[in-house]
Amino acid sequence: MRDSLRAKAVTICNDKIAKTGETVGLSLYAFFANKNDDLDLLMEAATWWIKTHELDHFEKAV
């Protein structure tokens, strides 16, 4: 996963944890706007999330 997406994911996870607590869950779609304007980036994240790490749809933000 490219560094810019990794940094964005960490920031979003940290924000969600700060607002909701350590039990908050999120999906890979939390890192994207409702409009998928960068399909290549979405597919890169999906590959990392689903294929590489075999994560479920919702995972703990921690």
Short mmCIF file of C-alpha atoms in Angstrom, two decimals:
data_model
loop_
_atom_site.label_atom_id
_atom_site.label_comp_id
_atom_site.label_asym_id
_atom_site.label_seq_id
_atom_site.Cartn_x
_atom_site.Cartn_y
_atom_site.Cartn_z
CA MET A 1 0.00 0.00 0.00
CA ARG A 2 1.37 3.40 -0.90
CA ASP A 3 2.63 5.60 1.92
CA SER A 4 0.00 8.32 1.41
CA LEU A 5 -2.87 5.86 1.81
CA ARG A 6 -1.23 4.23 4.83
CA ALA A 7 -0.85 7.65 6.50
CA LYS A 8 -4.48 8.52 5.73
CA ALA A 9 -5.67 5.18 7.16
CA VAL A 10 -3.68 5.67 10.37
CA THR A 11 -5.06 9.20 10.78
CA ILE A 12 -8.65 8.06 10.24
CA CYS A 13 -8.24 5.13 12.64
CA ASN A 14 -6.72 7.37 15.30
CA ASP A 15 -9.54 9.91 14.90
CA LYS A 16 -12.22 7.20 15.17
CA ILE A 17 -10.55 5.71 18.25
CA ALA A 18 -10.29 9.13 19.91
CA LYS A 19 -13.97 9.89 19.23
CA THR A 20 -15.52 6.48 19.90
CA GLY A 21 -13.06 4.37 21.87
CA GLU A 22 -10.84 1.40 21.16
CA THR A 23 -13.71 -0.93 20.30
CA VAL A 24 -14.76 1.08 17.22
CA GLY A 25 -14.76 -0.82 13.96
CA LEU A 26 -14.48 0.36 10.39
CA SER A 27 -14.29 -0.96 6.87
CA LEU A 28 -11.83 -0.18 4.13
CA TYR A 29 -14.42 2.21 2.69
CA ALA A 30 -13.82 4.51 5.68
CA PHE A 31 -10.70 5.71 3.88
CA PHE A 32 -12.58 6.89 0.78
CA ALA A 33 -15.22 9.45 -0.12
CA ASN A 34 -18.66 8.24 -1.16
CA LYS A 35 -17.69 8.89 -4.77
CA ASN A 36 -14.91 6.58 -5.94
CA ASP A 37 -12.90 9.02 -8.00
CA ASP A 38 -9.66 7.01 -7.81
CA LEU A 39 -10.50 3.42 -8.69
CA ASP A 40 -6.83 2.36 -8.81
CA LEU A 41 -6.31 3.53 -5.22
CA LEU A 42 -9.51 1.82 -4.08
CA MET A 43 -8.41 -1.45 -5.71
CA GLU A 44 -4.96 -1.14 -4.14
CA ALA A 45 -6.56 -0.74 -0.69
CA ALA A 46 -9.01 -3.57 -1.34
CA THR A 47 -6.20 -5.89 -2.38
CA TRP A 48 -4.24 -5.00 0.77
CA TRP A 49 -7.32 -5.37 3.01
CA ILE A 50 -8.96 -8.46 1.52
CA LYS A 51 -6.35 -10.44 -0.36
CA THR A 52 -3.11 -9.70 1.48
CA HIS A 53 -4.39 -9.57 5.07
CA GLU A 54 -7.70 -11.47 4.72
CA LEU A 55 -9.52 -8.93 6.88
CA ASP A 56 -13.27 -9.04 7.42
CA HIS A 57 -15.58 -6.31 6.15
CA PHE A 58 -15.44 -4.57 9.54
CA GLU A 59 -12.30 -4.61 11.66
CA LYS A 60 -11.34 -2.94 14.92
CA ALA A 61 -9.64 0.40 14.25
CA VAL A 62 -6.89 -0.52 16.70
#
